Amino acid sequence: LILRLNSLPFIFMPDIFLTFELSKAVFFRSLIEVIFILFVVRVFFQEKFSFPARVPGVFWWMFFLFMGSFLVATIFSIAPEMSFWGSYYRQQGLFMYLHYWLFFGLVLVFFDKSRAGFLIRSLMLAGFFVAVIGLFQKFFPSLSGFWDIDAFLGRIFSTMGHPNYLATFLATVLPFYFAEIFRKRGRTFWGAGALVLLAALALTLSR
């Protein structure tokens, strides 16, 4: 599940309006829905199933309070349809937040600690290639013709659609590189990767 979602930064459709945001939202929702349906089928044919108790009870209270407030806000919204579906540009309505909730639940069910290292490294690898594409945008623009960085005054955005989104993603991945550097194994390799991410982060010009 998480490995497939690590491919999300590379999902885009250059032939549609909102090349990056819409395609990522549709891919994420579709993937979560398919996996959830398969999960329900699996549970249906199993005699027993218990939800793993990996999260403190207080978290669930906070979670349901948050989702409850979101639901009430949607019901009493002056634009309930937009509050439910989200705007066409960002898709961040209640419907999308329900998918975030499903994603969290599926992670609790399927996540295996023994594969955590592999999944983190796959995320790091995704971050590296996203950063490289951003550098190509800046220094080899002829290879990325339909990603015109002039729209953001020269700020790179790679496959994320906006410099701030790219910066947020790189800032999320970078601590894993630093952790590998401090472990003193493959320090040169991970250090070089961190420099690539830092260079791309700097070129987003995000604060």
Tab-separated table of C-alpha atoms in Angstrom:
chain	number	residue	atom	x	y	z
A	1	LEU	CA	0.000	0.000	0.000
A	2	ILE	CA	2.593	2.551	1.103
A	3	LEU	CA	4.989	1.464	-1.629
A	4	ARG	CA	2.352	2.181	-4.262
A	5	LEU	CA	1.595	5.544	-2.673
A	6	ASN	CA	5.296	6.394	-2.847
A	7	SER	CA	4.768	6.576	-6.602
A	8	LEU	CA	2.211	9.371	-6.076
A	9	PRO	CA	4.748	12.202	-6.624
A	10	PHE	CA	5.316	10.897	-10.154
A	11	ILE	CA	1.638	10.842	-11.119
A	12	PHE	CA	0.686	13.621	-13.524
A	13	MET	CA	-1.154	14.021	-16.809
A	14	PRO	CA	0.286	16.773	-19.024
A	15	ASP	CA	-2.693	16.754	-21.394
A	16	ILE	CA	-5.312	17.840	-18.853
A	17	PHE	CA	-6.051	21.036	-16.970
A	18	LEU	CA	-4.435	20.936	-13.528
A	19	THR	CA	-1.733	18.567	-14.721
A	20	PHE	CA	-0.468	17.678	-11.260
A	21	GLU	CA	-3.043	18.268	-8.522
A	22	LEU	CA	-6.095	16.621	-10.103
A	23	SER	CA	-4.259	13.547	-11.373
A	24	LYS	CA	-2.663	12.934	-7.962
A	25	ALA	CA	-5.997	13.319	-6.163
A	26	VAL	CA	-7.763	10.909	-8.520
A	27	PHE	CA	-4.944	8.363	-8.296
A	28	PHE	CA	-4.857	8.516	-4.494
A	29	ARG	CA	-8.610	8.154	-4.084
A	30	SER	CA	-8.869	5.367	-6.645
A	31	LEU	CA	-6.041	3.401	-5.046
A	32	ILE	CA	-7.509	3.728	-1.552
A	33	GLU	CA	-10.967	2.704	-2.762
A	34	VAL	CA	-9.687	-0.373	-4.595
A	35	ILE	CA	-7.588	-1.512	-1.635
A	36	PHE	CA	-10.469	-0.882	0.772
A	37	ILE	CA	-12.850	-2.959	-1.353
A	38	LEU	CA	-10.318	-5.808	-1.463
A	39	PHE	CA	-9.919	-5.501	2.303
A	40	VAL	CA	-13.684	-5.741	2.850
A	41	VAL	CA	-13.830	-8.839	0.643
A	42	ARG	CA	-10.984	-10.355	2.628
A	43	VAL	CA	-12.709	-9.648	5.952
A	44	PHE	CA	-16.001	-11.053	4.623
A	45	PHE	CA	-14.417	-14.410	3.862
A	46	GLN	CA	-12.509	-14.574	7.147
A	47	GLU	CA	-14.128	-16.029	10.239
A	48	LYS	CA	-12.415	-13.624	12.619
A	49	PHE	CA	-10.871	-10.219	12.310
A	50	SER	CA	-9.693	-7.849	15.015
A	51	PHE	CA	-8.597	-4.291	14.374
A	52	PRO	CA	-5.020	-3.905	15.628
A	53	ALA	CA	-4.828	-1.872	18.853
A	54	ARG	CA	-1.769	0.192	17.978
A	55	VAL	CA	-3.147	3.640	18.698
A	56	PRO	CA	-4.040	5.045	22.156
A	57	GLY	CA	-7.751	5.474	22.821
A	58	VAL	CA	-7.389	9.242	23.311
A	59	PHE	CA	-6.289	9.494	19.690
A	60	TRP	CA	-9.550	7.978	18.497
A	61	TRP	CA	-11.539	10.450	20.595
A	62	MET	CA	-9.615	13.327	19.041
A	63	PHE	CA	-9.988	11.809	15.599
A	64	PHE	CA	-13.771	11.352	15.799
A	65	LEU	CA	-14.108	14.859	17.277
A	66	PHE	CA	-12.206	16.242	14.298
A	67	MET	CA	-14.210	14.262	11.735
A	68	GLY	CA	-17.440	15.113	13.547
A	69	SER	CA	-16.671	18.818	13.409
A	70	PHE	CA	-15.796	18.436	9.725
A	71	LEU	CA	-19.135	16.710	9.084
A	72	VAL	CA	-21.115	19.386	10.955
A	73	ALA	CA	-19.254	22.132	9.098
A	74	THR	CA	-20.095	20.445	5.797
A	75	ILE	CA	-23.792	20.063	6.643
A	76	PHE	CA	-24.183	23.697	7.670
A	77	SER	CA	-21.851	25.121	5.039
A	78	ILE	CA	-23.105	27.910	2.783
A	79	ALA	CA	-21.782	25.735	-0.088
A	80	PRO	CA	-22.311	22.138	1.117
A	81	GLU	CA	-21.493	20.524	-2.228
A	82	MET	CA	-18.119	22.237	-2.392
A	83	SER	CA	-17.491	21.473	1.275
A	84	PHE	CA	-18.146	17.793	0.585
A	85	TRP	CA	-16.337	17.363	-2.728
A	86	GLY	CA	-13.802	20.182	-2.394
A	87	SER	CA	-12.936	22.655	-5.113
A	88	TYR	CA	-11.921	21.397	-8.538
A	89	TYR	CA	-8.482	22.866	-8.009
A	90	ARG	CA	-7.594	21.223	-4.675
A	91	GLN	CA	-10.188	18.464	-4.035
A	92	GLN	CA	-9.797	18.999	-0.286
A	93	GLY	CA	-13.374	18.446	0.875
A	94	LEU	CA	-14.875	15.984	3.332
A	95	PHE	CA	-14.776	13.292	0.651
A	96	MET	CA	-10.985	13.532	0.429
A	97	TYR	CA	-10.592	13.591	4.211
A	98	LEU	CA	-12.579	10.363	4.411
A	99	HIS	CA	-9.978	8.835	2.111
A	100	TYR	CA	-7.202	10.079	4.403
A	101	TRP	CA	-9.001	8.307	7.253
A	102	LEU	CA	-9.284	5.111	5.216
A	103	PHE	CA	-5.605	5.345	4.348
A	104	PHE	CA	-4.668	5.633	8.014
A	105	GLY	CA	-6.850	2.653	8.907
A	106	LEU	CA	-5.411	0.529	6.099
A	107	VAL	CA	-1.892	1.383	7.211
A	108	LEU	CA	-2.732	0.179	10.724
A	109	VAL	CA	-4.035	-3.079	9.313
A	110	PHE	CA	-1.355	-3.883	6.749
A	111	PHE	CA	1.793	-2.165	8.023
A	112	ASP	CA	4.603	-4.568	8.862
A	113	LYS	CA	7.481	-3.221	10.969
A	114	SER	CA	9.886	-5.659	9.335
A	115	ARG	CA	9.421	-3.807	6.032
A	116	ALA	CA	9.625	-0.289	7.456
A	117	GLY	CA	13.224	0.193	6.331
A	118	PHE	CA	12.419	-0.819	2.768
A	119	LEU	CA	9.395	1.491	2.618
A	120	ILE	CA	11.361	4.449	4.006
A	121	ARG	CA	14.128	3.909	1.467
A	122	SER	CA	11.584	3.758	-1.338
A	123	LEU	CA	10.275	7.138	-0.150
A	124	MET	CA	13.832	8.479	-0.054
A	125	LEU	CA	14.423	7.228	-3.585
A	126	ALA	CA	11.221	8.900	-4.759
A	127	GLY	CA	12.348	12.148	-3.131
A	128	PHE	CA	15.718	11.920	-4.851
A	129	PHE	CA	14.249	11.513	-8.344
A	130	VAL	CA	11.704	14.270	-7.730
A	131	ALA	CA	14.586	16.547	-6.723
A	132	VAL	CA	16.597	15.565	-9.816
A	133	ILE	CA	13.642	16.379	-12.077
A	134	GLY	CA	13.415	19.764	-10.366
A	135	LEU	CA	17.098	20.435	-11.040
A	136	PHE	CA	16.573	19.486	-14.676
A	137	GLN	CA	13.767	22.030	-14.796
A	138	LYS	CA	16.203	24.718	-13.758
A	139	PHE	CA	19.349	23.807	-15.644
A	140	PHE	CA	18.032	21.769	-18.607
A	141	PRO	CA	14.641	23.364	-19.380
A	142	SER	CA	14.580	21.943	-22.915
A	143	LEU	CA	14.074	18.478	-21.399
A	144	SER	CA	10.987	19.589	-19.496
A	145	GLY	CA	9.317	21.913	-21.974
A	146	PHE	CA	5.750	21.756	-20.665
A	147	TRP	CA	6.863	22.517	-17.067
A	148	ASP	CA	7.549	26.198	-17.542
A	149	ILE	CA	9.161	27.497	-14.358
A	150	ASP	CA	8.658	31.054	-15.576
A	151	ALA	CA	5.098	30.726	-14.289
A	152	PHE	CA	6.622	30.791	-10.779
A	153	LEU	CA	9.336	33.367	-11.553
A	154	GLY	CA	11.998	30.710	-11.998
A	155	ARG	CA	11.085	28.618	-8.942
A	156	ILE	CA	11.183	24.883	-9.612
A	157	PHE	CA	8.231	22.640	-8.839
A	158	SER	CA	9.242	19.284	-10.396
A	159	THR	CA	6.325	16.812	-10.502
A	160	MET	CA	4.513	18.419	-7.554
A	161	GLY	CA	2.855	21.276	-9.437
A	162	HIS	CA	3.888	24.121	-7.118
A	163	PRO	CA	7.209	25.171	-5.528
A	164	ASN	CA	5.714	25.132	-2.030
A	165	TYR	CA	4.386	21.599	-2.488
A	166	LEU	CA	7.791	20.462	-3.713
A	167	ALA	CA	9.509	22.128	-0.769
A	168	THR	CA	7.120	20.467	1.685
A	169	PHE	CA	7.744	17.040	0.169
A	170	LEU	CA	11.534	17.452	0.167
A	171	ALA	CA	11.515	18.778	3.731
A	172	THR	CA	9.585	15.665	4.749
A	173	VAL	CA	12.075	13.302	3.114
A	174	LEU	CA	15.300	15.043	4.138
A	175	PRO	CA	15.308	13.922	7.822
A	176	PHE	CA	15.511	10.300	6.670
A	177	TYR	CA	18.673	11.161	4.714
A	178	PHE	CA	20.175	12.847	7.762
A	179	ALA	CA	19.305	9.819	9.875
A	180	GLU	CA	21.176	7.554	7.451
A	181	ILE	CA	24.170	9.901	7.491
A	182	PHE	CA	24.342	9.812	11.298
A	183	ARG	CA	24.201	6.022	11.246
A	184	LYS	CA	27.638	6.142	9.571
A	185	ARG	CA	26.742	3.504	7.014
A	186	GLY	CA	26.927	4.690	3.420
A	187	ARG	CA	27.526	8.224	4.657
A	188	THR	CA	28.947	9.388	1.312
A	189	PHE	CA	26.043	7.924	-0.659
A	190	TRP	CA	23.317	9.358	1.549
A	191	GLY	CA	25.214	12.630	1.935
A	192	ALA	CA	25.301	13.096	-1.836
A	193	GLY	CA	21.582	12.393	-2.008
A	194	ALA	CA	20.911	14.913	0.754
A	195	LEU	CA	22.864	17.564	-1.167
A	196	VAL	CA	20.690	16.976	-4.231
A	197	LEU	CA	17.539	17.398	-2.144
A	198	LEU	CA	18.920	20.488	-0.421
A	199	ALA	CA	19.807	22.052	-3.772
A	200	ALA	CA	16.311	21.415	-5.091
A	201	LEU	CA	14.798	22.723	-1.847
A	202	ALA	CA	16.813	25.934	-2.156
A	203	LEU	CA	15.685	26.416	-5.770
A	204	THR	CA	12.017	26.303	-4.756
A	205	LEU	CA	12.685	29.621	-2.955
A	206	SER	CA	10.076	28.614	-0.388
A	207	ARG	CA	10.208	29.989	3.129
